[in-house]
Coordinates of C-alpha atoms in Angstrom, one line a residue:
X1 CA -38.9 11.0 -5.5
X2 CA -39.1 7.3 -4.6
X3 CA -41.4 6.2 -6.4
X4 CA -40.3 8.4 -9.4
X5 CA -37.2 6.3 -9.0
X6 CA -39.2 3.1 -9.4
X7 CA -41.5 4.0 -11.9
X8 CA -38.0 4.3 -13.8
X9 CA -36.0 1.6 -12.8
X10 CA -38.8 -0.7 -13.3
X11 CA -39.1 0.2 -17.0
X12 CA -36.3 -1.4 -17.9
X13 CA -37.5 -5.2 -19.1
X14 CA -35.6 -5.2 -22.0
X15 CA -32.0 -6.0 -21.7
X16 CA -30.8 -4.7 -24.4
X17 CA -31.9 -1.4 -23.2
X18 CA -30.4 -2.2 -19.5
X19 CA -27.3 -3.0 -21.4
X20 CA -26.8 0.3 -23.4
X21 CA -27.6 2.5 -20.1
X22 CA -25.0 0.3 -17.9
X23 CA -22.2 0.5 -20.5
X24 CA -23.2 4.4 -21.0
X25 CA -23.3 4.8 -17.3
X26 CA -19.4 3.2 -17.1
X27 CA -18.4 5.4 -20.3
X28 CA -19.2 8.4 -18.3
X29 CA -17.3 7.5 -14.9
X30 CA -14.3 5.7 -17.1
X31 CA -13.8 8.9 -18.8
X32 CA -13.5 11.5 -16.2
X33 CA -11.4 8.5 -13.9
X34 CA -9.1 8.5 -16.5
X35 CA -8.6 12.4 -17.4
X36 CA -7.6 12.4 -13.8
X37 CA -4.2 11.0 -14.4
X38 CA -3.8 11.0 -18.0
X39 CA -2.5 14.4 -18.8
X40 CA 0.4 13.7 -16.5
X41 CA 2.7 12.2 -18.4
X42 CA 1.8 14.4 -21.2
X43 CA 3.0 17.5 -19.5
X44 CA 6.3 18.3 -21.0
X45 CA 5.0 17.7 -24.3
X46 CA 2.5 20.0 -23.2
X47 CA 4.7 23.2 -22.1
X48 CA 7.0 23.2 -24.6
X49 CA 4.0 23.6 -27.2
X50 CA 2.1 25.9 -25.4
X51 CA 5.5 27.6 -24.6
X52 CA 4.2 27.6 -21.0
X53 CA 7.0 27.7 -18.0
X54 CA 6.6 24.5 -15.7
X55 CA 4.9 26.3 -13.2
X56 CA 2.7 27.6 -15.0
X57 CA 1.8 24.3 -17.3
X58 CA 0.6 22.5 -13.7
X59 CA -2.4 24.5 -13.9
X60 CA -3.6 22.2 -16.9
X61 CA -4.0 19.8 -13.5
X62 CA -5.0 22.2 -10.8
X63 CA -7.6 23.7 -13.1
X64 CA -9.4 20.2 -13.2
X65 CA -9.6 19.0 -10.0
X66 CA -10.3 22.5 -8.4
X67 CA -13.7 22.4 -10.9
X68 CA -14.6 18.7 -10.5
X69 CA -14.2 19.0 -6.4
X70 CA -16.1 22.0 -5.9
X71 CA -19.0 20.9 -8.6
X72 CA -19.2 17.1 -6.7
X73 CA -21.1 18.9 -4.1
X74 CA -24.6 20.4 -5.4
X75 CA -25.0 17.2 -7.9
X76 CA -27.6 15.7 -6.2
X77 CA -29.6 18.7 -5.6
X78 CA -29.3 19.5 -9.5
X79 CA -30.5 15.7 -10.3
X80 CA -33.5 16.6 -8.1
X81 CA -34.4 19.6 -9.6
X82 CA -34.0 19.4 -13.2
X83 CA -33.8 15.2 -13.8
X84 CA -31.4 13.1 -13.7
X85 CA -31.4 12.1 -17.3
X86 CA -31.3 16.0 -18.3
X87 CA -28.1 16.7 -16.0
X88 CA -26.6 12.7 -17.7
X89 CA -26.7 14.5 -21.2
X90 CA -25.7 17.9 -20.5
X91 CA -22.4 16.5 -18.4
X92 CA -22.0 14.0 -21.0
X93 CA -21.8 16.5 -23.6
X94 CA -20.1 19.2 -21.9
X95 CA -17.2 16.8 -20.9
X96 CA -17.2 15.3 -24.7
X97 CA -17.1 18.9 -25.9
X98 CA -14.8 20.2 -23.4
X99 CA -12.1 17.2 -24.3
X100 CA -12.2 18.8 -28.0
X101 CA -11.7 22.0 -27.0
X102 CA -8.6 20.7 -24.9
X103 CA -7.0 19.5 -27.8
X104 CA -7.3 22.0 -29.9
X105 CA -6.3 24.7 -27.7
X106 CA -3.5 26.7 -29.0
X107 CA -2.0 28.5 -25.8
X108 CA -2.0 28.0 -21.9
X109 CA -5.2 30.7 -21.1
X110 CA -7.3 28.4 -23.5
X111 CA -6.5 24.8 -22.3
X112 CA -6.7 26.2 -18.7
X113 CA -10.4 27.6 -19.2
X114 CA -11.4 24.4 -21.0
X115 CA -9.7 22.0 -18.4
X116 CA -12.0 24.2 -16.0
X117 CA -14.6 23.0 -18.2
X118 CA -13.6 19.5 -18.3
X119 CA -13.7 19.7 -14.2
X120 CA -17.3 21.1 -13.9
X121 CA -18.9 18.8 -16.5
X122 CA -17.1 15.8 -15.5
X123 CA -17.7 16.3 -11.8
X124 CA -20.7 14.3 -12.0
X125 CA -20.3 11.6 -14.0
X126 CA -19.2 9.3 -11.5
X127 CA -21.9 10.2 -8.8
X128 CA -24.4 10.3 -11.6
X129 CA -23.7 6.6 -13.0
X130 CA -22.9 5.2 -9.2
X131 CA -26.6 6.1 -8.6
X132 CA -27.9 5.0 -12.0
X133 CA -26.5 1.6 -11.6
X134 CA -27.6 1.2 -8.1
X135 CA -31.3 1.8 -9.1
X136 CA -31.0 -0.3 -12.1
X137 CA -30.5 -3.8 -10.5
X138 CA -31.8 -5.6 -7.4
X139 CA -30.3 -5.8 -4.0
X140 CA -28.9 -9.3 -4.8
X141 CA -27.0 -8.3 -8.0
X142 CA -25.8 -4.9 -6.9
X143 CA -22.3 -6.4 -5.6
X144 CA -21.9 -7.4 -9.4
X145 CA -23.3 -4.1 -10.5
X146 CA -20.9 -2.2 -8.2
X147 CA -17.7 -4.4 -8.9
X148 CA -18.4 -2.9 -12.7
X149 CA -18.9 0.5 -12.2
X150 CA -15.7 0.0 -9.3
X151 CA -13.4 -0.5 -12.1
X152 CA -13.9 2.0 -13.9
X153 CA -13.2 4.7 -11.0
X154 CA -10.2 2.6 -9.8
X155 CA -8.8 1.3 -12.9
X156 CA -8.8 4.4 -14.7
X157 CA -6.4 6.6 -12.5
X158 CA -4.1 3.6 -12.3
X159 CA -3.9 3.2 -16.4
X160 CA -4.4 6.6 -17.1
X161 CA -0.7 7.1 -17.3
X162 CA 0.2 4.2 -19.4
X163 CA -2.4 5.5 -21.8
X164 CA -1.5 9.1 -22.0
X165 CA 2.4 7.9 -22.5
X166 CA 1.6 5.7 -25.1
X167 CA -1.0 8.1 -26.9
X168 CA 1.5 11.0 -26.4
X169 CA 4.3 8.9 -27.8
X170 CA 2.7 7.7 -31.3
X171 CA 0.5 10.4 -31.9
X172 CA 0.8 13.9 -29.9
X173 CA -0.8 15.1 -26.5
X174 CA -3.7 16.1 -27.7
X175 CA -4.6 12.6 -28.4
X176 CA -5.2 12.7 -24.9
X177 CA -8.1 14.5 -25.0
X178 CA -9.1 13.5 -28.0
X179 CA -9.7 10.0 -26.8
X180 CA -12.7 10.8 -25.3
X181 CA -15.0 12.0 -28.0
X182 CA -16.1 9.2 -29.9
X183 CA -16.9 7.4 -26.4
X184 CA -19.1 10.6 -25.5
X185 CA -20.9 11.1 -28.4
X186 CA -21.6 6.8 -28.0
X187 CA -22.4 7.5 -24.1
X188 CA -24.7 10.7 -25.0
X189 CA -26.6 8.7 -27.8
X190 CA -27.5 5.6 -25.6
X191 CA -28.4 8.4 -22.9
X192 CA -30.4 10.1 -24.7
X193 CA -32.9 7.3 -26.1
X194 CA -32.2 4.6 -23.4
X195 CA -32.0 6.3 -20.3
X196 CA -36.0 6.6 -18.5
X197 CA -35.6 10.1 -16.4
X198 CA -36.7 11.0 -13.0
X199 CA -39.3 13.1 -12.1
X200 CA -38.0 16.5 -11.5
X201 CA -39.4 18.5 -8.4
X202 CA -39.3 22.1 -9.1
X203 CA -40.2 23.5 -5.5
X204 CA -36.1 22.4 -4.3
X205 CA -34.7 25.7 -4.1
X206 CA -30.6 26.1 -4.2
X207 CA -28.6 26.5 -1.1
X208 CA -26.4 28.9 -2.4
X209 CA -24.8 30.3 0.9
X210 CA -23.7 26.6 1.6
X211 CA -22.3 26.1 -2.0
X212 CA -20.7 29.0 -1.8
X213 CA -18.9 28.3 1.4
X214 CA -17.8 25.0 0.7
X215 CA -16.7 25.7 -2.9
X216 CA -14.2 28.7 -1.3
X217 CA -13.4 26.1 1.0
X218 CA -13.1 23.1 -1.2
X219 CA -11.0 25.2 -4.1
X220 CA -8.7 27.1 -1.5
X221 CA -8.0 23.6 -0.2
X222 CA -7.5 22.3 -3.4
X223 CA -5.3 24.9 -4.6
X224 CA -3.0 25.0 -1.4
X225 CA -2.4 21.0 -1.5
X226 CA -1.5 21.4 -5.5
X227 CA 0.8 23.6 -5.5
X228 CA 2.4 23.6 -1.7
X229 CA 5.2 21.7 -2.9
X230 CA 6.5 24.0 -5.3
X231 CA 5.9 27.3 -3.1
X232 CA 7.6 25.8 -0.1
X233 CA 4.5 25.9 1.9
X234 CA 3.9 27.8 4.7
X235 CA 6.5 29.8 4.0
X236 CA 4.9 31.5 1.1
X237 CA 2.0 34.0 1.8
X238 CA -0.4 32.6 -1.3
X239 CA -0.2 28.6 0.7
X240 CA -0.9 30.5 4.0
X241 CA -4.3 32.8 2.5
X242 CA -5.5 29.8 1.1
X243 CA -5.3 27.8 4.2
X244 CA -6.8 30.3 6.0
X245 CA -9.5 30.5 3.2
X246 CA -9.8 26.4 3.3
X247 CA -10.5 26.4 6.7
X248 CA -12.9 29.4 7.1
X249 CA -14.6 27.7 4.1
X250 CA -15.3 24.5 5.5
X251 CA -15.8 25.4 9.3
X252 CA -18.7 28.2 7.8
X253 CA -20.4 25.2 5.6
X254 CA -20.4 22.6 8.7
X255 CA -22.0 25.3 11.2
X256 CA -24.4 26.7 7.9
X257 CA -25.3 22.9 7.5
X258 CA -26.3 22.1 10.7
X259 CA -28.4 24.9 11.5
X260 CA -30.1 25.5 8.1
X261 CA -33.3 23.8 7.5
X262 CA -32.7 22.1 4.1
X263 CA -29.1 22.0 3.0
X264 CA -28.1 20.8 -0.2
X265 CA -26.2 18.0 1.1
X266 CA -28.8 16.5 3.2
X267 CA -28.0 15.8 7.6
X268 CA -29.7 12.4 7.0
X269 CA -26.4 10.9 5.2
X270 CA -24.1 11.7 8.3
X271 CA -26.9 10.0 10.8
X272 CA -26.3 6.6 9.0
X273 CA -22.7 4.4 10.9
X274 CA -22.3 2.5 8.1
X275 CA -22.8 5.8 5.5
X276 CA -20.1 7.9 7.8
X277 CA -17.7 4.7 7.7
X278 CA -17.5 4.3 3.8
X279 CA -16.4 7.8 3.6
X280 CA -13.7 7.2 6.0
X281 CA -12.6 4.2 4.0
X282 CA -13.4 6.4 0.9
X283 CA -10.6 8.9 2.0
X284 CA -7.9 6.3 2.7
X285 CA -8.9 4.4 -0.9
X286 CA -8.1 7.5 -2.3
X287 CA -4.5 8.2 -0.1
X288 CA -3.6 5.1 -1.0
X289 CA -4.5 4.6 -4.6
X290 CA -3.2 8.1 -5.8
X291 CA -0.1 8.6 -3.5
X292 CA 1.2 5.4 -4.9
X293 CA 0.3 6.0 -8.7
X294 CA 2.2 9.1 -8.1
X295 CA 5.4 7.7 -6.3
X296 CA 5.9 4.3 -8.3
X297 CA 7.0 6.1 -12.1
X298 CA 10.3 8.0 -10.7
X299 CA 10.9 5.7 -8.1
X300 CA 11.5 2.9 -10.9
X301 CA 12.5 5.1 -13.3
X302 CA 15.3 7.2 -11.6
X303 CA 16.1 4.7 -8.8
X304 CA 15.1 1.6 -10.4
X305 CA 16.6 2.2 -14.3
X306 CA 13.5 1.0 -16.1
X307 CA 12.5 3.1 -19.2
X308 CA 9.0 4.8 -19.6
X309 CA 7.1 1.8 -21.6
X310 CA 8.7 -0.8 -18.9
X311 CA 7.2 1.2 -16.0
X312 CA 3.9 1.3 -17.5
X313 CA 4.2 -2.6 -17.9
X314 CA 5.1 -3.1 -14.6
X315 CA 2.5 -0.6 -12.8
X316 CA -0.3 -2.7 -14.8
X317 CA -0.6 -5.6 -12.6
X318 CA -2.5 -3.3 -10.0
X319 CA -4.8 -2.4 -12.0
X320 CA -4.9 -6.1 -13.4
X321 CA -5.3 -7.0 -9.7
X322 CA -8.1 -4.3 -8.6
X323 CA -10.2 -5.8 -11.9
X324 CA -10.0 -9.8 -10.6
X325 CA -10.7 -8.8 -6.9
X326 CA -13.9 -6.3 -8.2
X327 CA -15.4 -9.3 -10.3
X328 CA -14.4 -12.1 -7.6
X329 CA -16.4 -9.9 -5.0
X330 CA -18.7 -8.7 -7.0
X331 CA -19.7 -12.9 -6.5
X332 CA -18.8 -13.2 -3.2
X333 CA -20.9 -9.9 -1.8
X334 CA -24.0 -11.9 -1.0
X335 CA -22.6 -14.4 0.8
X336 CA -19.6 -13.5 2.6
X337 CA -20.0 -10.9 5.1
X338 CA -18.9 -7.8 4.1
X339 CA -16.6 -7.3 7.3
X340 CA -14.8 -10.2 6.1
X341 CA -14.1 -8.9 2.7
X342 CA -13.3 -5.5 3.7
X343 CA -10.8 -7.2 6.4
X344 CA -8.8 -9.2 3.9
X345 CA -8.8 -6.4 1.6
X346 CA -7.0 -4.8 3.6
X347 CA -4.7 -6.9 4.9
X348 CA -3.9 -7.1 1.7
X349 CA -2.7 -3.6 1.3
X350 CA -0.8 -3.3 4.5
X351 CA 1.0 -6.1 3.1
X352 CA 2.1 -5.0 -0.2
X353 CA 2.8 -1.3 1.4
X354 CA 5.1 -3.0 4.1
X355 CA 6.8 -5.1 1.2
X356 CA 7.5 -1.7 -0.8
X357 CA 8.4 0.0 2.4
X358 CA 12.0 -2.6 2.6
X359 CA 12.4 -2.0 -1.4
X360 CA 15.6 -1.3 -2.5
X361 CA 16.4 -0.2 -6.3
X362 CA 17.6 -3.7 -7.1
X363 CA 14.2 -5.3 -6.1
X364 CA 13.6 -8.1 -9.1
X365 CA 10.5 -7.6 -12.0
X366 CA 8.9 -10.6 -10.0
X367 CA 8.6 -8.8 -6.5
X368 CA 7.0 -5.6 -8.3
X369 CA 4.5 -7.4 -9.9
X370 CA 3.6 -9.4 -7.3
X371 CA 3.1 -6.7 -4.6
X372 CA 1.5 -4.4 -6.8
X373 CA -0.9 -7.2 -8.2
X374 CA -1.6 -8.1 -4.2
X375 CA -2.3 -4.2 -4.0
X376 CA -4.6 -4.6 -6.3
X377 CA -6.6 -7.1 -4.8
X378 CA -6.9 -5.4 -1.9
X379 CA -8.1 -2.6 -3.2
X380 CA -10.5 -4.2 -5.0
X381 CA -11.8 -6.2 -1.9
X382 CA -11.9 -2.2 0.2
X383 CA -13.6 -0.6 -2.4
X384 CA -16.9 -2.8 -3.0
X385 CA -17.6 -3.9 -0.2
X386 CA -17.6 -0.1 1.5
X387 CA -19.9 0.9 -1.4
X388 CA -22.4 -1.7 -0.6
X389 CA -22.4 -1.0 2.9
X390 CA -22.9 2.3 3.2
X391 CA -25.6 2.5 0.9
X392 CA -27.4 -0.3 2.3
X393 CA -29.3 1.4 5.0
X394 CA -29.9 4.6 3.4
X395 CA -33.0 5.7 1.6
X396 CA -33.3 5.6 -1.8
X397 CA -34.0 9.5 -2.5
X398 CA -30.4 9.8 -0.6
X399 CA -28.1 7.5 -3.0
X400 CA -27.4 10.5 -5.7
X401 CA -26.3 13.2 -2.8
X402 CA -24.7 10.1 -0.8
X403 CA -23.0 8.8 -4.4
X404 CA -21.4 12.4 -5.0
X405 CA -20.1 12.6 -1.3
X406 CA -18.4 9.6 -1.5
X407 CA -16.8 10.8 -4.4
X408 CA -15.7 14.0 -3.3
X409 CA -14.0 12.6 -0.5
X410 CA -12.3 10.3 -2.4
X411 CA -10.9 12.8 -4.0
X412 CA -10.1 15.0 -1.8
X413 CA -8.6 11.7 -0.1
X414 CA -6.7 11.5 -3.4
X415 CA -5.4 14.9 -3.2
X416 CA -4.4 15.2 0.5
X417 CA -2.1 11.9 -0.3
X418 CA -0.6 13.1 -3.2
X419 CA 0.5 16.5 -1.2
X420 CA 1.2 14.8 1.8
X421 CA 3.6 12.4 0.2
X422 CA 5.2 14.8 -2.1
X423 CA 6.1 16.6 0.7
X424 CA 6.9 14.3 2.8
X425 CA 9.4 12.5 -0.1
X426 CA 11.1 16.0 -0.4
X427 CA 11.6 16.4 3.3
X428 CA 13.1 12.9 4.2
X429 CA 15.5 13.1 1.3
X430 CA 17.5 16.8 2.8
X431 CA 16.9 14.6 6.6
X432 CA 18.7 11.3 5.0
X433 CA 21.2 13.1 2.8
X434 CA 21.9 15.3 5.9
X435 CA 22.2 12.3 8.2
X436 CA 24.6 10.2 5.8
X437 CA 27.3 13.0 5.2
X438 CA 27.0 13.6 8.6
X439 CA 29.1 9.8 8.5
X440 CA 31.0 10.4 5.6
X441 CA 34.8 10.9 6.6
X442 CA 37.9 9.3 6.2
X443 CA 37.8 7.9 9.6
X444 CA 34.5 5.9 8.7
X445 CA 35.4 2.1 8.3
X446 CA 33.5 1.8 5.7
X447 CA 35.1 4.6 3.3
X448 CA 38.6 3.4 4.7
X449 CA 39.3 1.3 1.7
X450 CA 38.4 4.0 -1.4
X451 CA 37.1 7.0 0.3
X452 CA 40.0 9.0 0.2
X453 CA 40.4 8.0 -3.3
X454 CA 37.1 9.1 -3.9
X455 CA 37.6 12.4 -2.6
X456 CA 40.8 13.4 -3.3
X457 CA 42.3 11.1 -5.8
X458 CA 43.3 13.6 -9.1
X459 CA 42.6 10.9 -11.3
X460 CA 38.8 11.2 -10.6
X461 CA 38.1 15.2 -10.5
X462 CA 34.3 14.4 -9.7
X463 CA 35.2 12.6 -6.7
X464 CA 33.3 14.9 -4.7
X465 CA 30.6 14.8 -6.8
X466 CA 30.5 11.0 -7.3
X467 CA 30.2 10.5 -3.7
X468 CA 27.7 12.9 -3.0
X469 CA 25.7 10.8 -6.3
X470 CA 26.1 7.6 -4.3
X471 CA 24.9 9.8 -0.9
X472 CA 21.6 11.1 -2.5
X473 CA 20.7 7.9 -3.9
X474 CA 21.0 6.3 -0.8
X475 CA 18.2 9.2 0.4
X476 CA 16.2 8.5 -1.8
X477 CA 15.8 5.1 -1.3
X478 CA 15.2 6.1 2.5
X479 CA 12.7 8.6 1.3
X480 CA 10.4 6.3 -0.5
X481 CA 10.8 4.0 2.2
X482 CA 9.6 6.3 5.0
X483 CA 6.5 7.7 1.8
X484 CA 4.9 3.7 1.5
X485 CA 5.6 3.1 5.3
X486 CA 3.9 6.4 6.4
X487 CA 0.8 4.8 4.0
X488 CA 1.4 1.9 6.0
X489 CA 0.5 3.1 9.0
X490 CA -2.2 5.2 7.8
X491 CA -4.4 2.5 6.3
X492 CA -3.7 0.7 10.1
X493 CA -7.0 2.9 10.9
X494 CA -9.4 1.3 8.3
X495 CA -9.6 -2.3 10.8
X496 CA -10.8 0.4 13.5
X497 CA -13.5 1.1 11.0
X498 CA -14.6 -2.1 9.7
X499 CA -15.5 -2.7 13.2
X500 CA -17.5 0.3 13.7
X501 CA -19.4 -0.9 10.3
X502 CA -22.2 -2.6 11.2
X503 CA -24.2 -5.1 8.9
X504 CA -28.0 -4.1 7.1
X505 CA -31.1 -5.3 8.8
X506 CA -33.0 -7.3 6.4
X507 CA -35.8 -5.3 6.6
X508 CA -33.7 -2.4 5.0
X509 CA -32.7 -5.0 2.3
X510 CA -35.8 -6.1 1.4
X511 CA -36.9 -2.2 1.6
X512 CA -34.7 -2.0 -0.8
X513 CA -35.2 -4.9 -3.1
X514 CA -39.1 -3.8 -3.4
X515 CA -38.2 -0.5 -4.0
X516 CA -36.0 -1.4 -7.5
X517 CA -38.4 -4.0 -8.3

């Protein structure tokens, strides 16, 4: 498979054909980052046309990520074994097909089946593109290479929304699927005629007892973090068999892959420090980077007062942020040790997630954009450096199985964060509104002056009411606090890392240099 690889990436001498396969490449991985988030807002819109209840219009999201996580996992054994230009075009057009089908679907059971469509198509645009773009360029221009393809996977779950609200707004939700066509047929096209493929080797056969294991495990996991919330968690007998399922899932596919001969996801990959260490700063990338897209919109919307449009505004600057840091390292990754960068990166974040942590709902315009840019940045400064590492001292036959691993725990990352601070947002607010009434009385101090005229003045008949507004405001505050300082402290870890990381040998640099040239 090596040199197949570099029969193919040295083919490319004209740049107008590297050009059309790199912005191809991006299409692919913008696209799916982006119908990761952009539905969201368009939900409402969504249930009341489909005349779905809200429950049942959350499978629109479940649907996609169950597919994309559990399809993440054989993509590099599928890129082996039938070419990695073949499985580019039929993802490609699957996805682009898929997104049509979306918007035109008339009730739930149809956008449901094709969102599961969406998922299993688009699972591997992301790996597939990572690894295209790796083998296009040389070691010294891969930091530029990666900062590119970097923005796409992290600027598109952060814009996602602002798109879909504005798409949804002028036009309808099914402009948000919509969207995506002409950019697939463009991204199939330069595929297709640009694109030099792999050589295939027919003799891999499928490990289908470890797919099957780890996509029970992966989609039971999947399922129980979506919907825990809403069914109380542990509490309800469908969160507890799909725990149970998770875990049997994912314990049978570690013990399968260590004592079966050829796994589809090859041993080599969790051999390598630095490879093992990018998927732990993979998985906090994705905590942080979802959790906080997901917490932001109501916390300056309900808390804060801003409209829809002025939220949108004022989330941009991350994603602004993320897109200067990405081309600023993209410079810097050949010159500045990586440790460094990955160190002020995140410094950067604990920062900005110890700022949100002491926001209150009067913070100004000026402090949200600032934090979020600096959030941004050091994002941006995490996420390109870790790539680089951790596929620095691994073999070139590994990068598309090492590519789609990342990914998948990024998104699982992703998902776990989103659950985790969901729930954890829901809990703290009954703790805080418990632990503030607990205080409210007319012999508190405080409520001496207009308590009792709160409460029991007839002139206001929502007294009651009005102080139990003022009491569950102040818990939410206290709830979001307690959500960015939890992410605080959970992004502490990632320094621990970095250390651990350790830099390339030359040799394996060079290795790798000859090999794309």
């Amino acid at each position: 498979m090596s040199s197949a690889l570099g029969e193919t990436t040295g083919a490319y001498e004209n740049k107008f054909e590297l050009t059309i396969v790199l912005l191809c490449a991006m299409a692919g991985t913008l696209m799916q980052a982006l119908d990761t988030t952009i539905a969201n807002v368009a939900l409402p819109y969504m249930q009341g046309s489909l005349q779905a209840s809200r429950d049942q219009i959350t499978w629109v999201l479940t649907s996609y990520i169950v597919a994309a996580a559990i399809m993440t996992a054989p993509v590099g054994w599928i890129a082996a074994r039938f070419g990695r230009k073949n499985f580019a075009i039929l993802s490609l057009a699957g996805f682009t097909v898929a997104s049509m089908l979306c918007g035109m679907a008339q009730n739930l059971d149809q956008i449901v089946f094709f969102r599961l469509a969406q998922g299993v198509f688009g699972a591997a645009l992301a790996p597939l593109s990572q690894s295209i773009m790796l083998d296009l360029y040389p070691a010294e221009k891969r930091g530029q290479v990666m900062a590119i393809w970097g923005m796409g996977v992290m600027v598109g779950p952060i814009l996602g929304p602002t798109l879909g609200g504005y798409l949804t707004d002028h036009y309808s939700w099914r402009w948000v699927f919509y969207v995506n066509v002409p950019f697939g047929i463009a991204a199939v096209t330069g595929i297709w005629f640009y694109l030099r493929d792999t050589v295939r080797d027919s003799a891999l056969r499928f490990d289908w007892s470890g797919f099957a294991v780890v996509a029970i495990g992966l989609g039971a996991l999947q399922l129980m973090l979506d919907r825990g919330q809403s069914k109380d968690w542990f509490s309800s007998g469908e969160i507890i068999g799909e725990a149970v399922l998770a875990g049997l899932g994912l314990y049978l596919f570690a013990v399968h892959m260590w004592t079966t001969p050829k796994p589809f996801i090859p041993k080599p990959l969790f051999k390598d420090v630095n490879f093992v260490s990018s998927l732990v700063l993979m998985f906090l990338i994705g905590v942080v980077v979802l959790a906080s897209s997901a917490l932001l919109p109501p916390y300056l919307q309900n808390l804060a007062g801003y409209s829809v449009t002025d939220t949108g505004l004022l989330m941009a600057p991350r994603g602004v942020g993320t897109m200067f840091a990405m081309m600023l390292v993209g410079r810097l990754a050949n010159r500045v040790d990586a440790s460094l960068l990955l160190a002020f990166g995140t410094g950067m974040i604990l920062l900005s997630l110890w700022d949100m942590a002491h926001w209150t709902p009067s913070v100004s315009a000026w402090t949200l954009v600032s934090t979020t840019f600096v959030q941004g940045i050091g994002l941006g400064f995490v996420f390109i450096p870790a790539n680089l590492v951790g596929f620095a001292t691994l073999p070139a036959p590994l990068r598309t199985d090492a590519s789609a691993l990342l990914n998948l725990i990024r998104n699982i990352g992703s998902a776990i964060g989103v659950s985790v601070t969901t729930s954890l947002l829901a809990n703290s607010i009954q703790t805080a509104h418990a632990n503030i009434a607990g205080h409210v009385s007319l012999f508190n101090r405080m409520l001496g002056q207009n308590g009792q005229s709160l409460i029991w003045n007839p002139q206001i008949p929502f007294g009651l009411q009005n102080l139990n507004g003022v009491i569950e405001r102040n818990a939410d505050v206290i709830a979001y606090a307690n959500d960015f300082l939890f992410m605080f402290f959970t992004c502490i870890p990632v320094l621990i890392v970095i250390v651990l990381m350790r830099p390339p040998p030359k040799a394996a640099a060079e290795s790798v240099a000859e090999f794309v040239e």
